[in-house]
């Protein structure tokens, strides 16, 4: 079955600095390439220098004249995120687009970040919260569009407040869902607080549907020696054009959330096909797990404290830095 190509129009982004996490492969790399093709100056913060260089070379080959550069960052280390924030603030260039795309999914056993947080919660959520916090002055200066990449799994998830780090029991999929719900709540509250404070930051959410991305691929660093059975099934469905999307189409909702002039904050984008699994990108109703504004405000403040911050960009007092 032939698949109809899906795409969106990206406006001219000349003069805009963009930063995309998780851009060393998959959706993130494609998003970064599309932003570069529209004229943006794109920064790729990567954990693996070899993969980052391969992505950089690939984007430059696809987009002649692309303004793209690498930085070092490991989202599972709050010190690493803070170091990147220091570096970029020293450079002083305003950031106009920030796509929080990187993530890890369902390690077979519970693992922790260097800061002691469950790996998915620490990487998918807290690392991105810290990044927003440390880049806050540059985001304000650039009147930035921030996009939090969620997952269709968050639709059936809840924030596991009773045990955010899954220390008492561990369920990989529930922990993944919880990390994405947390990021979504933070992203919506970021938009509310920006509007209230006049920061000029616009924060939207996106989800990619289902596609054969690298999330469920072999990841020795998280204890997965080969692709999951689910990824093999998804790849087969994608190749045949059945229900799910492609890696290319999966990145379009986040790209739309990042660049559509009508995406004026607090919006949620995803595929508009059956069950949101695939199809053209469109604005979608928010998941029920994201609609509690009081929970979003609590999540925002708690997440900053867990990152060692009392406000965006403000260090916490030593006695408060580890408070749960």
XYZ file of C-alpha atoms in Angstrom:
324
model
C 0.000 0.000 0.000
C 1.484 3.348 -1.031
C 1.670 5.957 1.712
C 0.681 9.543 0.984
C 3.449 11.927 1.948
C 2.573 14.217 4.838
C 4.178 17.578 5.429
C 3.687 21.081 6.752
C 4.953 24.481 5.677
C 7.611 25.879 7.985
C 7.921 29.692 7.946
C 11.193 31.517 7.398
C 13.252 31.228 10.575
C 16.253 33.311 9.535
C 17.753 34.953 12.605
C 16.205 32.446 15.040
C 18.361 30.304 17.292
C 16.773 26.910 17.945
C 17.784 24.118 20.303
C 16.508 20.548 19.925
C 17.231 17.817 22.473
C 17.518 14.249 21.250
C 18.580 15.422 17.806
C 21.324 12.863 17.232
C 18.857 10.520 15.530
C 15.205 9.858 14.736
C 12.550 12.527 15.085
C 14.863 14.996 16.769
C 17.345 14.910 13.904
C 14.546 15.424 11.381
C 13.086 18.319 13.366
C 16.526 19.912 13.597
C 17.083 19.506 9.852
C 13.730 21.107 9.024
C 14.440 24.058 11.293
C 17.867 24.484 9.693
C 16.331 24.290 6.216
C 14.007 27.163 7.197
C 17.022 29.301 8.089
C 17.286 28.772 11.839
C 20.637 28.484 13.568
C 20.269 25.099 15.275
C 22.098 23.886 18.377
C 22.252 20.145 19.015
C 23.030 19.272 22.656
C 24.165 15.642 22.635
C 25.367 13.039 25.115
C 27.168 10.872 22.533
C 29.724 12.921 20.526
C 30.040 10.335 17.739
C 26.276 10.187 17.140
C 26.105 13.942 17.387
C 28.806 14.407 14.764
C 27.065 11.958 12.438
C 23.826 13.924 12.818
C 25.632 17.201 12.244
C 27.307 15.883 9.087
C 24.008 14.462 7.835
C 22.125 17.719 8.334
C 24.853 19.688 6.595
C 24.745 17.266 3.662
C 20.952 17.556 3.408
C 20.805 21.323 3.958
C 23.685 23.116 2.199
C 24.702 26.147 4.218
C 22.934 24.926 7.344
C 23.883 26.775 10.531
C 24.138 23.905 12.985
C 26.482 23.194 15.868
C 27.034 20.656 18.641
C 27.108 21.126 22.404
C 27.655 18.559 25.134
C 24.777 17.710 27.481
C 23.544 14.647 29.329
C 19.933 15.103 30.429
C 20.386 12.458 33.105
C 22.877 14.733 34.908
C 21.623 18.000 36.391
C 25.220 19.262 36.574
C 25.632 18.611 32.844
C 22.426 20.518 32.072
C 23.549 23.406 34.272
C 26.932 23.483 32.498
C 25.239 23.812 29.113
C 23.063 26.587 30.511
C 26.184 28.412 31.717
C 27.809 27.996 28.295
C 24.841 29.268 26.308
C 24.149 32.169 28.661
C 27.803 33.176 28.288
C 27.328 33.185 24.511
C 24.360 35.487 25.060
C 22.364 34.636 21.930
C 18.589 34.655 22.508
C 16.814 31.330 21.903
C 13.653 31.478 19.808
C 12.750 27.777 19.671
C 13.358 25.050 22.246
C 12.138 21.526 21.466
C 12.247 19.168 24.460
C 12.325 15.992 22.428
C 14.876 13.619 23.973
C 13.774 10.679 26.050
C 14.315 7.141 27.251
C 11.589 4.513 27.399
C 10.957 1.426 29.531
C 14.335 0.187 30.765
C 13.709 -3.458 31.706
C 14.904 -2.844 35.271
C 14.843 0.260 37.433
C 17.838 2.487 36.804
C 18.767 5.858 38.221
C 20.379 9.048 37.023
C 23.617 10.292 38.529
C 21.420 12.423 40.815
C 19.555 9.372 42.115
C 16.258 9.824 40.282
C 14.524 7.029 38.380
C 16.031 7.217 34.891
C 12.871 8.057 32.931
C 11.602 10.651 35.396
C 15.058 12.166 35.726
C 15.837 12.247 32.004
C 12.491 12.805 30.288
C 11.200 15.301 32.820
C 13.661 16.751 35.334
C 16.484 17.169 32.817
C 14.177 19.188 30.581
C 12.807 21.223 33.497
C 16.372 22.117 34.474
C 17.196 23.047 30.880
C 14.244 25.444 30.678
C 15.226 26.940 34.019
C 18.879 27.523 33.136
C 18.010 28.920 29.695
C 15.180 31.100 31.007
C 16.872 34.485 30.397
C 17.684 33.495 26.810
C 14.143 32.189 26.254
C 12.703 35.474 27.498
C 15.110 37.439 25.300
C 14.091 35.358 22.275
C 10.346 35.337 23.081
C 10.780 31.621 22.640
C 8.421 28.916 21.519
C 8.970 25.912 23.825
C 7.624 22.502 22.783
C 7.424 19.528 25.143
C 7.379 16.223 23.267
C 5.008 13.863 25.073
C 3.809 10.389 24.123
C 0.532 8.743 23.288
C 1.265 6.652 26.393
C 0.563 9.721 28.552
C -3.116 9.510 27.583
C -3.468 6.512 29.913
C -0.922 7.676 32.450
C -1.043 9.413 35.811
C 1.588 11.330 37.716
C 2.974 8.887 40.269
C 3.209 11.475 43.037
C 3.311 8.937 45.857
C 6.653 7.581 44.580
C 8.025 9.733 41.765
C 11.278 7.779 41.625
C 9.635 4.340 41.793
C 11.717 3.308 44.783
C 9.051 1.074 46.343
C 8.108 -0.758 43.153
C 8.998 -0.404 39.491
C 6.848 -0.670 36.397
C 8.725 0.527 33.322
C 5.709 1.551 31.258
C 3.894 3.243 34.135
C 7.083 5.098 35.008
C 7.428 6.213 31.385
C 3.829 7.437 31.302
C 4.290 9.287 34.570
C 7.425 11.048 33.277
C 5.567 12.250 30.199
C 2.518 13.384 32.184
C 4.891 15.361 34.431
C 6.522 17.034 31.410
C 3.110 17.886 29.949
C 1.881 19.425 33.192
C 5.086 21.453 33.435
C 4.775 22.635 29.829
C 1.208 23.860 30.292
C 2.049 25.596 33.564
C 5.066 27.229 31.907
C 2.704 28.831 29.412
C 0.337 30.014 32.159
C 3.155 31.559 34.185
C 4.684 33.166 31.125
C 1.403 34.850 30.267
C 0.918 35.991 33.871
C 4.468 37.349 34.221
C 4.855 38.735 30.697
C 7.903 36.606 29.845
C 6.899 36.298 26.190
C 7.557 32.534 26.228
C 4.961 30.431 24.404
C 4.761 26.802 25.533
C 2.970 24.047 23.601
C 2.803 20.263 23.790
C 3.066 17.638 21.064
C 2.982 13.886 20.687
C 4.249 11.863 17.725
C 1.671 9.088 17.624
C 3.211 5.687 16.961
C 6.224 5.277 14.691
C 9.358 3.106 14.491
C 11.630 5.552 16.293
C 14.690 4.646 18.338
C 12.863 4.765 21.694
C 12.185 1.022 21.672
C 15.309 0.067 19.743
C 18.268 -1.804 21.194
C 19.731 0.428 23.905
C 22.559 -1.364 25.723
C 23.039 1.674 27.965
C 19.583 1.074 29.506
C 19.841 -2.723 29.534
C 18.063 -3.495 26.237
C 20.221 -5.663 24.007
C 17.861 -5.759 21.005
C 14.798 -4.051 19.563
C 11.585 -4.772 21.425
C 8.921 -6.932 19.801
C 6.681 -3.874 19.796
C 9.156 -1.907 17.699
C 9.391 -4.735 15.182
C 5.603 -4.773 14.811
C 5.445 -0.983 14.533
C 8.137 -1.012 11.842
C 6.191 -3.560 9.811
C 2.955 -1.562 10.092
C 4.760 1.641 9.192
C 6.410 0.197 6.103
C 3.048 -1.084 4.870
C 1.291 2.200 5.583
C -1.132 0.739 8.108
C -2.514 2.999 10.869
C 0.781 4.159 12.400
C 3.157 6.851 11.182
C 6.718 7.058 9.944
C 9.675 8.635 11.685
C 9.233 11.575 9.295
C 5.527 12.077 10.021
C 6.011 11.549 13.763
C 8.127 14.694 14.043
C 5.568 16.938 12.334
C 3.320 17.682 15.353
C 6.275 19.042 17.335
C 7.472 20.980 14.293
C 3.980 22.469 13.903
C 3.852 23.333 17.616
C 7.250 25.026 17.300
C 6.612 27.098 14.183
C 2.903 27.618 13.449
C 2.069 31.298 14.090
C -1.389 30.224 15.306
C 0.073 27.967 18.033
C -0.191 30.717 20.629
C 0.443 28.708 23.791
C -1.177 25.989 25.855
C -1.899 24.006 22.691
C -1.525 20.279 22.130
C -0.634 18.820 18.729
C -0.624 15.261 17.469
C -1.555 13.072 14.489
C -5.222 13.306 13.526
C -5.596 9.712 12.327
C -7.553 7.018 14.203
C -6.692 7.021 17.916
C -3.958 9.540 17.204
C -1.638 6.778 16.008
C -0.669 8.378 12.709
C -1.733 10.869 10.090
C -1.299 14.553 9.408
C -0.481 16.799 12.374
C -3.252 18.898 13.894
C -4.274 20.531 17.136
C -5.809 17.935 19.444
C -7.709 18.024 22.750
C -5.364 17.673 25.725
C -5.203 14.347 27.497
C -7.358 14.070 30.623
C -4.153 13.507 32.600
C -3.074 17.084 31.796
C -6.218 19.070 32.614
C -5.750 19.661 36.371
C -4.312 23.185 36.636
C -3.684 22.874 40.385
C -1.708 19.671 39.832
C 0.240 21.402 37.051
C 1.209 24.268 39.369
C 2.257 21.823 42.083
C 4.264 19.773 39.569
C 6.009 22.901 38.282
C 7.170 23.982 41.748
C 8.069 20.481 42.932
C 10.060 19.781 39.781
C 12.124 22.927 40.213
C 12.915 21.944 43.805
C 13.984 18.479 42.690
C 16.338 20.198 40.231
C 17.824 22.240 43.073
C 16.021 25.433 42.061
C 13.431 27.649 43.732
C 12.386 29.435 40.546
C 13.407 29.489 36.917
C 17.115 30.211 37.102
C 17.250 30.559 40.903
C 19.317 28.065 42.984
C 17.617 26.494 45.965
C 18.925 26.797 49.482
C 21.121 23.765 50.300
C 18.597 22.380 52.790
C 15.818 22.552 50.168
C 17.633 21.126 47.149
C 16.742 17.509 47.831
C 13.254 18.055 49.269
C 10.539 15.801 47.860
